[in-house]
mmCIF file of C-alpha atoms in Angstrom:
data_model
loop_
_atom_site.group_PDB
_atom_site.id
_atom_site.type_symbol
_atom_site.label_atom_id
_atom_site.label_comp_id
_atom_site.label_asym_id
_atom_site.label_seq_id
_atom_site.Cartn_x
_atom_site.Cartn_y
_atom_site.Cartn_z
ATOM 1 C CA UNK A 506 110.476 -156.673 -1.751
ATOM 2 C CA UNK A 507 108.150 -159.331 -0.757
ATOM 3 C CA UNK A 508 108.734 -162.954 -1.772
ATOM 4 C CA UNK A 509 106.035 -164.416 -4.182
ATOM 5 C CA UNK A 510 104.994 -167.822 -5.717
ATOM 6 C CA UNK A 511 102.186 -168.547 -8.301
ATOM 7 C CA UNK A 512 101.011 -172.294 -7.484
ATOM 8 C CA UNK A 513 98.668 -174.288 -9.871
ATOM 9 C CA UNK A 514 95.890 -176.950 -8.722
ATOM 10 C CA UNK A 515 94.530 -179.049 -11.365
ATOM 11 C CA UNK A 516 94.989 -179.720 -14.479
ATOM 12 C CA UNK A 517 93.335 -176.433 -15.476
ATOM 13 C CA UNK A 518 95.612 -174.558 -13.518
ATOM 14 C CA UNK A 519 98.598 -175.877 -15.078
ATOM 15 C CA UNK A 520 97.470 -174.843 -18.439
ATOM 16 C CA UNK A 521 97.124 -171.140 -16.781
ATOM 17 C CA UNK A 522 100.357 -170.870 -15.177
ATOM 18 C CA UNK A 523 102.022 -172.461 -18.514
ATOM 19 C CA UNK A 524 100.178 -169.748 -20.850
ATOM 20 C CA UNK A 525 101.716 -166.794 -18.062
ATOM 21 C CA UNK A 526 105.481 -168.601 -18.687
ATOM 22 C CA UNK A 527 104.856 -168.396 -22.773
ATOM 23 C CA UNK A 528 103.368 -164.612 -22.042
ATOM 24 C CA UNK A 529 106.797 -163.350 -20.882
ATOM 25 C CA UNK A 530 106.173 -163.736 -16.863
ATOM 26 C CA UNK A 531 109.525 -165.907 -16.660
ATOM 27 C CA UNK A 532 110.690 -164.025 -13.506
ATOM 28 C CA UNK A 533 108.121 -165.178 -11.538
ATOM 29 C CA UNK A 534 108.566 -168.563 -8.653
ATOM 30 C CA UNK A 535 105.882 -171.042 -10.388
ATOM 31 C CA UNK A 536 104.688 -174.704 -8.191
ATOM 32 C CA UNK A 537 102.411 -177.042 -10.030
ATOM 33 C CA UNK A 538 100.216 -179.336 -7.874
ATOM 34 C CA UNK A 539 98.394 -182.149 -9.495
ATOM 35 C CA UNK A 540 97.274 -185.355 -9.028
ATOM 36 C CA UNK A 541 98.424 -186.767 -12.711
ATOM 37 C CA UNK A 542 101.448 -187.661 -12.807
ATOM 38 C CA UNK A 543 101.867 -187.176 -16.831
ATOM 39 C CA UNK A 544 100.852 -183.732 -16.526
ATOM 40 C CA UNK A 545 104.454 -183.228 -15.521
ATOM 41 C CA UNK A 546 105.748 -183.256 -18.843
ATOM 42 C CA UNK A 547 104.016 -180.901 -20.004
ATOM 43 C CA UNK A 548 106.296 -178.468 -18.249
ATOM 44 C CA UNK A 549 108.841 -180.301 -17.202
ATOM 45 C CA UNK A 550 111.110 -177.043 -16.132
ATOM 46 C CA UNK A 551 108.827 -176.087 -13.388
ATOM 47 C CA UNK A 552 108.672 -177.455 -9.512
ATOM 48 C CA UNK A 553 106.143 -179.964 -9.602
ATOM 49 C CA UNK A 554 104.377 -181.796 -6.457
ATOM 50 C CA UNK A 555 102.175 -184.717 -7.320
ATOM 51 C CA UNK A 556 99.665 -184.921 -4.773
ATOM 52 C CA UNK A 557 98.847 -188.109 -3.042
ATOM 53 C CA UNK A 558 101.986 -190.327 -4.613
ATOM 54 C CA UNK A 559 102.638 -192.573 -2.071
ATOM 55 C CA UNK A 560 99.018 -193.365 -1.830
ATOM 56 C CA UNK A 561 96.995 -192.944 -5.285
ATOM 57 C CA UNK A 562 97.510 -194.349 -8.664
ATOM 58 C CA UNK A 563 98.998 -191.421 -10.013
ATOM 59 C CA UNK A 564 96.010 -191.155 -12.748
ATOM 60 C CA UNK A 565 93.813 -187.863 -10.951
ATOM 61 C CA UNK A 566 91.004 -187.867 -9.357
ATOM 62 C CA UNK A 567 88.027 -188.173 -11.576
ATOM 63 C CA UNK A 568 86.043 -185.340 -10.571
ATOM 64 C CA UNK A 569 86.357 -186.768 -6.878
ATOM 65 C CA UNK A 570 86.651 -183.807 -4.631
ATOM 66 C CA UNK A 571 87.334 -185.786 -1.555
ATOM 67 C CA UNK A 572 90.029 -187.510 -3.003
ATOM 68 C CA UNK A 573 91.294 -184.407 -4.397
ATOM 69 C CA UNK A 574 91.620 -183.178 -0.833
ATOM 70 C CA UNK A 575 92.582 -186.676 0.926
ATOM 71 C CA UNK A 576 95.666 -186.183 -1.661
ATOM 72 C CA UNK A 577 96.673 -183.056 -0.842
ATOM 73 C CA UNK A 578 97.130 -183.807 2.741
ATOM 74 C CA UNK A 579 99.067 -187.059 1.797
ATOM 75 C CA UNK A 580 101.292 -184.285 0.199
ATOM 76 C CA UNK A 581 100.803 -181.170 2.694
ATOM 77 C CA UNK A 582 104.209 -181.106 4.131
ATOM 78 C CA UNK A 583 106.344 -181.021 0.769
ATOM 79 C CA UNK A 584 103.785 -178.324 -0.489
ATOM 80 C CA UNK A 585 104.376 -176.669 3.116
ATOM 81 C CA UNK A 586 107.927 -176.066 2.147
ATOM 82 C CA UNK A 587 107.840 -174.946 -1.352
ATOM 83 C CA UNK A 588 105.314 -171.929 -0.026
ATOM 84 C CA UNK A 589 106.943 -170.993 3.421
ATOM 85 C CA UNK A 590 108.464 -167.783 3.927
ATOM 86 C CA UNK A 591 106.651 -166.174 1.201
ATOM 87 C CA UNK A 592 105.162 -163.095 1.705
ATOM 88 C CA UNK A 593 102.237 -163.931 -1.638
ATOM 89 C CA UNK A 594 101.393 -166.499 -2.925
ATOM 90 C CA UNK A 595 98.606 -166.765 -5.928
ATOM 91 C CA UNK A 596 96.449 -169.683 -6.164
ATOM 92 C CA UNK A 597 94.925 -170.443 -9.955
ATOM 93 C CA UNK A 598 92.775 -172.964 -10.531
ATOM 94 C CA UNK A 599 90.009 -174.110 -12.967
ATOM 95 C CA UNK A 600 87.348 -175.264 -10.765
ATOM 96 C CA UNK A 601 85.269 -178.092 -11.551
ATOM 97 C CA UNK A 602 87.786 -181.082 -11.492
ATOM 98 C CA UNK A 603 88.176 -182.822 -8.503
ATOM 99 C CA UNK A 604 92.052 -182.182 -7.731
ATOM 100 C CA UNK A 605 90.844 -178.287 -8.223
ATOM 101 C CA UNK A 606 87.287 -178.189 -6.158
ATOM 102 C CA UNK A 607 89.146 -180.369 -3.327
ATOM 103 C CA UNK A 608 92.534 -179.314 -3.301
ATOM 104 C CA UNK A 609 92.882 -175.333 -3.919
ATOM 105 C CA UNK A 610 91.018 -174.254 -0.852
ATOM 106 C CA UNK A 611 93.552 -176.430 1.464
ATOM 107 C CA UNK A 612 96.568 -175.014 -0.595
ATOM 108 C CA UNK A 613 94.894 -171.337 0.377
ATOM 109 C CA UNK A 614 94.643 -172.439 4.386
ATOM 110 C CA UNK A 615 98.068 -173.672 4.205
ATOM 111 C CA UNK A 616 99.008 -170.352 2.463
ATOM 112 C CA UNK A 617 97.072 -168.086 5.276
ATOM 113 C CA UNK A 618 98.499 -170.304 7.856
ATOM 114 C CA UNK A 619 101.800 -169.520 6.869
ATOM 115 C CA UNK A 620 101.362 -166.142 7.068
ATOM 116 C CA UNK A 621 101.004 -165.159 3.359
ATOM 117 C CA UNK A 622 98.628 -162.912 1.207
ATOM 118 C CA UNK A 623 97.054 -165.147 -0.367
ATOM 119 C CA UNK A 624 94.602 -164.090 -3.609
ATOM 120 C CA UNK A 625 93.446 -167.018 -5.604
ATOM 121 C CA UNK A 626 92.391 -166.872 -9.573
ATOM 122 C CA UNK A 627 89.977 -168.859 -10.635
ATOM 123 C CA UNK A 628 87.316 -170.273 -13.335
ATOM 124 C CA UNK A 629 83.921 -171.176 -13.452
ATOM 125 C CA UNK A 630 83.244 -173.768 -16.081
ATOM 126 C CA UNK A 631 80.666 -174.093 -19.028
ATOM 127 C CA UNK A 632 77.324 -174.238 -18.721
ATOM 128 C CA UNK A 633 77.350 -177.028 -21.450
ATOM 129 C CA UNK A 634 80.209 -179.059 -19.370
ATOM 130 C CA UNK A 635 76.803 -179.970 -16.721
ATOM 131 C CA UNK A 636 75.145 -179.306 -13.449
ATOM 132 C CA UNK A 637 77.684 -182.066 -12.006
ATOM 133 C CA UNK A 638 80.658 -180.608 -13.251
ATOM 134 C CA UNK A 639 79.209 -176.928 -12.222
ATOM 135 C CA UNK A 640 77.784 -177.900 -8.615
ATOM 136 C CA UNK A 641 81.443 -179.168 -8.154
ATOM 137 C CA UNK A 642 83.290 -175.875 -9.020
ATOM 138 C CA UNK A 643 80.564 -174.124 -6.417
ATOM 139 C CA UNK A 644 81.218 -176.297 -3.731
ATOM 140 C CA UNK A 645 84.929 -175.533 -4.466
ATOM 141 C CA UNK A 646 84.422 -171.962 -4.539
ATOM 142 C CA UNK A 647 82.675 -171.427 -1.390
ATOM 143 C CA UNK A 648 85.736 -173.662 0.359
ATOM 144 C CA UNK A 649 87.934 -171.370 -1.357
ATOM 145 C CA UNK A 650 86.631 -168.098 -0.378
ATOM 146 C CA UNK A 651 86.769 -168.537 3.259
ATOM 147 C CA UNK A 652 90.730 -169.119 2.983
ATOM 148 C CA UNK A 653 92.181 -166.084 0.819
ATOM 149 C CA UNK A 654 92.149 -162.568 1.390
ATOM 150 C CA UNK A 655 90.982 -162.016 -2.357
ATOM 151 C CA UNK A 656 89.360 -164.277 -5.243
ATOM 152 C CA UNK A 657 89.126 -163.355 -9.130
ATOM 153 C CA UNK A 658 86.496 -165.937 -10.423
ATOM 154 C CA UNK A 659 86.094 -165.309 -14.207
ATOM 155 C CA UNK A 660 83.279 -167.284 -15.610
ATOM 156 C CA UNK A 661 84.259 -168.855 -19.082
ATOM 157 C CA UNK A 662 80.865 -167.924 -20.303
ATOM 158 C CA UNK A 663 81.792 -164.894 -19.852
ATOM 159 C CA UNK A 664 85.285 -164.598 -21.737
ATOM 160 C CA UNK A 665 83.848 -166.308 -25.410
ATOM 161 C CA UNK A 666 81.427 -163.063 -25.027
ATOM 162 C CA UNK A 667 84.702 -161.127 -25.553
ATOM 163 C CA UNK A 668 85.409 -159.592 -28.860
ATOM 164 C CA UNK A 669 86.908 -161.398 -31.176
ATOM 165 C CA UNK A 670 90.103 -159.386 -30.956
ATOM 166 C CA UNK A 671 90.486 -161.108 -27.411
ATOM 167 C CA UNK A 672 89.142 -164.214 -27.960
ATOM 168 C CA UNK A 673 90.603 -165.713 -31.241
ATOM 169 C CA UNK A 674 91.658 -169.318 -30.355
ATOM 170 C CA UNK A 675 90.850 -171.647 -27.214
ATOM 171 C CA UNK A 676 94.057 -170.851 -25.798
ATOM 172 C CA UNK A 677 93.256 -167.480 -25.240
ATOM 173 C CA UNK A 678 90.286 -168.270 -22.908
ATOM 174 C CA UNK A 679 93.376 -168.209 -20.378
ATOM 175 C CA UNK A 680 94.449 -164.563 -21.219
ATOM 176 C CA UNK A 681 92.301 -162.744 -18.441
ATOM 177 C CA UNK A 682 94.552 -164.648 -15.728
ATOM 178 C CA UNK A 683 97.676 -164.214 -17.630
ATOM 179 C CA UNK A 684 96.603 -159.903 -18.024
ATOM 180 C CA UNK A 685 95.384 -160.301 -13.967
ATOM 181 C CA UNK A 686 98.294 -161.765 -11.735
ATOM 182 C CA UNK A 687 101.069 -159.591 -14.623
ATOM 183 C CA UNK A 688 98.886 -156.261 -13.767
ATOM 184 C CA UNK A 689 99.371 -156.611 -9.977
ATOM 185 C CA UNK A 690 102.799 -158.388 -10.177
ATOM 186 C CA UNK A 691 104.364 -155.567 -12.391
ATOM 187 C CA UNK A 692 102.843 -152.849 -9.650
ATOM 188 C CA UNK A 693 103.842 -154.321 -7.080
ATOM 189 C CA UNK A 694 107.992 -154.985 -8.595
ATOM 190 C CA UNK A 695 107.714 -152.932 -11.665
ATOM 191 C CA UNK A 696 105.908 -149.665 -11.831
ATOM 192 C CA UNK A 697 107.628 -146.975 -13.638
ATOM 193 C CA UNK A 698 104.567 -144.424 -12.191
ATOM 194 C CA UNK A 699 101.712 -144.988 -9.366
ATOM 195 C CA UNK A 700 99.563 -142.826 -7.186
ATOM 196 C CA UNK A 701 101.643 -144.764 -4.208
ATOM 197 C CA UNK A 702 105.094 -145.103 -2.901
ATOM 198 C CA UNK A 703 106.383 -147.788 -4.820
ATOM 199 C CA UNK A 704 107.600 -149.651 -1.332
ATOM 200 C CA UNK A 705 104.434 -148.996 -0.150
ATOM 201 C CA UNK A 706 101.956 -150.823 -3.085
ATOM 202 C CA UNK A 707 102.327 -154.027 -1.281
ATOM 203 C CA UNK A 708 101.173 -153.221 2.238
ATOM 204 C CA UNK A 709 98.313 -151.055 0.296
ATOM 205 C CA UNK A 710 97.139 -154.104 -1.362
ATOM 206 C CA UNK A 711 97.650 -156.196 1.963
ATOM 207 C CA UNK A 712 94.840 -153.452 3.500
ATOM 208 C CA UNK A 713 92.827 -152.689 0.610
ATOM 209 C CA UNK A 714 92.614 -155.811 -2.076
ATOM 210 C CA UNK A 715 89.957 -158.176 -0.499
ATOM 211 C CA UNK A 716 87.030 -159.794 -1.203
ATOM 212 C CA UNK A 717 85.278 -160.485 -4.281
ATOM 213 C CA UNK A 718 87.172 -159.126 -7.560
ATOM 214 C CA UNK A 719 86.483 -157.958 -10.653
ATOM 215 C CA UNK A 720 88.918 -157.802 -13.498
ATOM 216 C CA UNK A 721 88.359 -156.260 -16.964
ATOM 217 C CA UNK A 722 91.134 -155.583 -19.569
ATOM 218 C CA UNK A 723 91.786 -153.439 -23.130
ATOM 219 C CA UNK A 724 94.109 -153.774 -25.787
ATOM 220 C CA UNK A 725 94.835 -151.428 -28.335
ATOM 221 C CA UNK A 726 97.267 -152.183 -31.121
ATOM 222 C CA UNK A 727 97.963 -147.941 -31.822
ATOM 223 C CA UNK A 728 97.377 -144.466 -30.442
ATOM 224 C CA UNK A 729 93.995 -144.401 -32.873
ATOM 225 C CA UNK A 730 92.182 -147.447 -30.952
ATOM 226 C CA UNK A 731 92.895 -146.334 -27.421
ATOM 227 C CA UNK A 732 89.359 -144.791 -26.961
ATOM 228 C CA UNK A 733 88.022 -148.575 -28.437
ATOM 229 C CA UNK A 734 90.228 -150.160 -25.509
ATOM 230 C CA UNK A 735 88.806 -147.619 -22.685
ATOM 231 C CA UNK A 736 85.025 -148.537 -24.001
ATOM 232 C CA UNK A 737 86.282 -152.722 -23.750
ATOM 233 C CA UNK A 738 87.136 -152.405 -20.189
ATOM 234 C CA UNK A 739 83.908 -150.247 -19.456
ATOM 235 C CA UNK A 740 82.012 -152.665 -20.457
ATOM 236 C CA UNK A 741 83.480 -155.768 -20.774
ATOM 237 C CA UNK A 742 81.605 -159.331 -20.555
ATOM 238 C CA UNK A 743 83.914 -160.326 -17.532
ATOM 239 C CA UNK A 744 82.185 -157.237 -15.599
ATOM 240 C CA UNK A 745 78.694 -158.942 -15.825
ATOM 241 C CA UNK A 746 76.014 -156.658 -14.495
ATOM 242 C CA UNK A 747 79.068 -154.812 -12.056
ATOM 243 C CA UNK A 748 80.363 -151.358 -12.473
ATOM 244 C CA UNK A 749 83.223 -148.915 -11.341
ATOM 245 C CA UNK A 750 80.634 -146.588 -9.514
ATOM 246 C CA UNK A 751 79.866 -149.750 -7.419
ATOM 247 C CA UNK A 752 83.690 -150.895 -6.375
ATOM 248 C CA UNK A 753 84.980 -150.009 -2.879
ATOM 249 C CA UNK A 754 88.395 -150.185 -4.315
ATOM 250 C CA UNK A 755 89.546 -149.980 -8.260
ATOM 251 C CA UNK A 756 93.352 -151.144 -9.247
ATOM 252 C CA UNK A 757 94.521 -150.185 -12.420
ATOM 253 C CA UNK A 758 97.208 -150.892 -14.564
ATOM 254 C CA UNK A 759 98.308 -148.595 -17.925
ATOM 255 C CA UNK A 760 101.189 -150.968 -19.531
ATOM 256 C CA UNK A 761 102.484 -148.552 -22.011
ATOM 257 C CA UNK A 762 104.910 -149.354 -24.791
ATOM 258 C CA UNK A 763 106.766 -146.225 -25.002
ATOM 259 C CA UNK A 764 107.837 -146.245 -28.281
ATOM 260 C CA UNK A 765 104.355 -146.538 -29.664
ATOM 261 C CA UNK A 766 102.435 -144.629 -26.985
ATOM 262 C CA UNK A 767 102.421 -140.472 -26.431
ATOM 263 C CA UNK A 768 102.638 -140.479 -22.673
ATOM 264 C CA UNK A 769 100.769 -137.539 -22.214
ATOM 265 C CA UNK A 770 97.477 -139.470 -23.120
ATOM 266 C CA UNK A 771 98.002 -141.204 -19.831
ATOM 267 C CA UNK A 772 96.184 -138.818 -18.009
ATOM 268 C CA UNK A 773 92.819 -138.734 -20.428
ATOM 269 C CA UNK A 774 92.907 -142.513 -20.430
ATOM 270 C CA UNK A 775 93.086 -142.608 -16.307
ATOM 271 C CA UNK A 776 90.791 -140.035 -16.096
ATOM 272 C CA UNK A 777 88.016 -141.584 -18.133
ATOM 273 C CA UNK A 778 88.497 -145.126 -16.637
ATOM 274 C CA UNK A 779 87.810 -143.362 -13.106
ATOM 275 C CA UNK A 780 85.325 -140.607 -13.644
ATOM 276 C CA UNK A 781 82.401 -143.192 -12.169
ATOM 277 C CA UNK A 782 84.389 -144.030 -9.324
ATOM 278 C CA UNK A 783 82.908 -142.279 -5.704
ATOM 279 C CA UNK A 784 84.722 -140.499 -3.678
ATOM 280 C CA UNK A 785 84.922 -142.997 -1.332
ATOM 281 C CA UNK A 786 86.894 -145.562 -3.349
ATOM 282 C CA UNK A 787 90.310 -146.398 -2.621
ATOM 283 C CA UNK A 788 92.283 -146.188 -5.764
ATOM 284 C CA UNK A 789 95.373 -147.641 -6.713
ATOM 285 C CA UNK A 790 96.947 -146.753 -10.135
ATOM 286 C CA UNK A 791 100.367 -147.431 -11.877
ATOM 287 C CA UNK A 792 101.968 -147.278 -15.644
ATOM 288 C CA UNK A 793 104.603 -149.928 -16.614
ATOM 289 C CA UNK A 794 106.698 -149.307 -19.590
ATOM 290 C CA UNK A 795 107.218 -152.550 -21.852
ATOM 291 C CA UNK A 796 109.209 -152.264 -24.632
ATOM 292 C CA UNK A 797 108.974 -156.111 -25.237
ATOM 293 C CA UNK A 798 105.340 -155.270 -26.083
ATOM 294 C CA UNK A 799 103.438 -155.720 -28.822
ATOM 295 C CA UNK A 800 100.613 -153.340 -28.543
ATOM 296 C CA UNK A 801 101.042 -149.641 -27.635
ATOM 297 C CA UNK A 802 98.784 -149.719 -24.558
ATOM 298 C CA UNK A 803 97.441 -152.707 -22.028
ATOM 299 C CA UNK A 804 94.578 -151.624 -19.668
ATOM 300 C CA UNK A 805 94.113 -154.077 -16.666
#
């Protein structure tokens, strides 16, 4: 089984990967990089690098992208060995801030260089925060995209256009990453069903999972609001103008909980969530039973 790590940048980021411990995702390897040094107690249980400590006063980077990277570098060899020998690694970051703008994309080289798949997560911020604070997170972004084999950018316009039912509190702006990196981690470690050899979902994702991604998710809390969930991924805010009839590849994840769920809905549900999907597309599909879970059904 490959070896994976999730690694934060930013202050953002740390929020992200902290919401993904709370959701359940204990199993995973976490790394927290940031350039504020009392960030670390806000999860104190986790591996934490701060970048630049021998050389910056410990208090971030105030929106300073250059120091953001002249810190990482200060720190590149401790970060080198927390990520070598792993086979993916997961970058999350809220760009915009200049620890996350300067530093992610040189956390993804280092990745690459080191031989890892490396698929980063990250936000786009407010229109409201300012054309500063958004110029910023582009410049980061197109860094960032030349060093990663795939990037999820979810805009946060875009999640408070969520239903409500998604969307409830500010914390759950950081839901679509949490829903994201579990969907791929549990098909990749913990599929009960998939259209691919299980040891084989890995090295399909290796060849097919690149580019510019999408991500889209449904909840539904019984059997009678599964067709509601199939319609929220359809069409979901986080799509923007996109569609399944345009993707070159689709990856979908059916988290059941069996004890709530009649399995042989699985089908209809998969079915429907294809249909617009050309031949051509490469497909990769799984269900993961959950117990622990809440709802009856997850669509990722």
């Amino acid at each position: 089984m490959p070896l994976m790590k999730i690694v934060s940048v930013g202050g953002g980021g740390h929020n992200i990967i902290w919401e993904m411990y709370e959701y359940g995702m204990r199993s995973a390897e976490f790394l927290v990089l940031n350039t504020y040094k009392e960030s670390f107690h806000k999860t104190p249980f986790l591996p934490f690098i701060l970048l630049g400590e021998k050389i910056s006063n410990w208090e971030g980077t105030n929106r300073n992208y250059r120091l953001g990277r002249k810190y990482f570098f200060s720190s590149k060899e401790e970060v080198k060995k927390e990520l070598t020998g792993k086979d993916l690694i997961f970058v999350v970051a809220t760009l915009g801030g200049g620890t996350s703008s300067g530093a992610s994309p040189e956390v993804a080289r280092l990745s690459k260089e080191l031989g890892a798949f490396t698929i980063a997560f990250v936000s786009m911020p407010f229109l409201f925060e300012g054309k500063m604070v958004y110029n910023l997170a582009k410049k980061g972004l197109q860094k960032l995209r030349k060093h990663v084999d795939a990037i999820i950018v979810i805009g946060n316009n875009q999640i408070i256009k969520l239903p409500e039912k998604y969307v409830k509190k500010s914390a759950d702006i950081n839901k679509p990453f949490c829903y994201a990196v579990k969907c791929l981690i549990d098909l990749i470690f913990h599929a009960n069903y998939t259209n691919i050899r299980a040891e084989e979902v890995f090295s399909w994702l290796k060849e097919n999972f690149k580019g510019f991604i999408r991500v889209a998710y449904g909840i539904a809390k019984d059997e009678n609001e599964v067709n509601m969930a199939i319609e929220d991924v359809l069409n979901s805010p986080l799509l923007e103008t996109f569609s399944v009839s345009n993707a070159e590849v689709v990856v979908l994840n059916l988290t059941i909980n069996p004890e709530k769920f009649k399995k042989n809905k699985i089908g209809f549900i998969k079915e429907t969530l294809l249909k617009e999907a050309s031949k051509d597309t490469q497909i990769l599909w799984g269900v993961v039973f959950d117990e622990r879970m809440e709802e009856c059904l997850r669509i990722t």
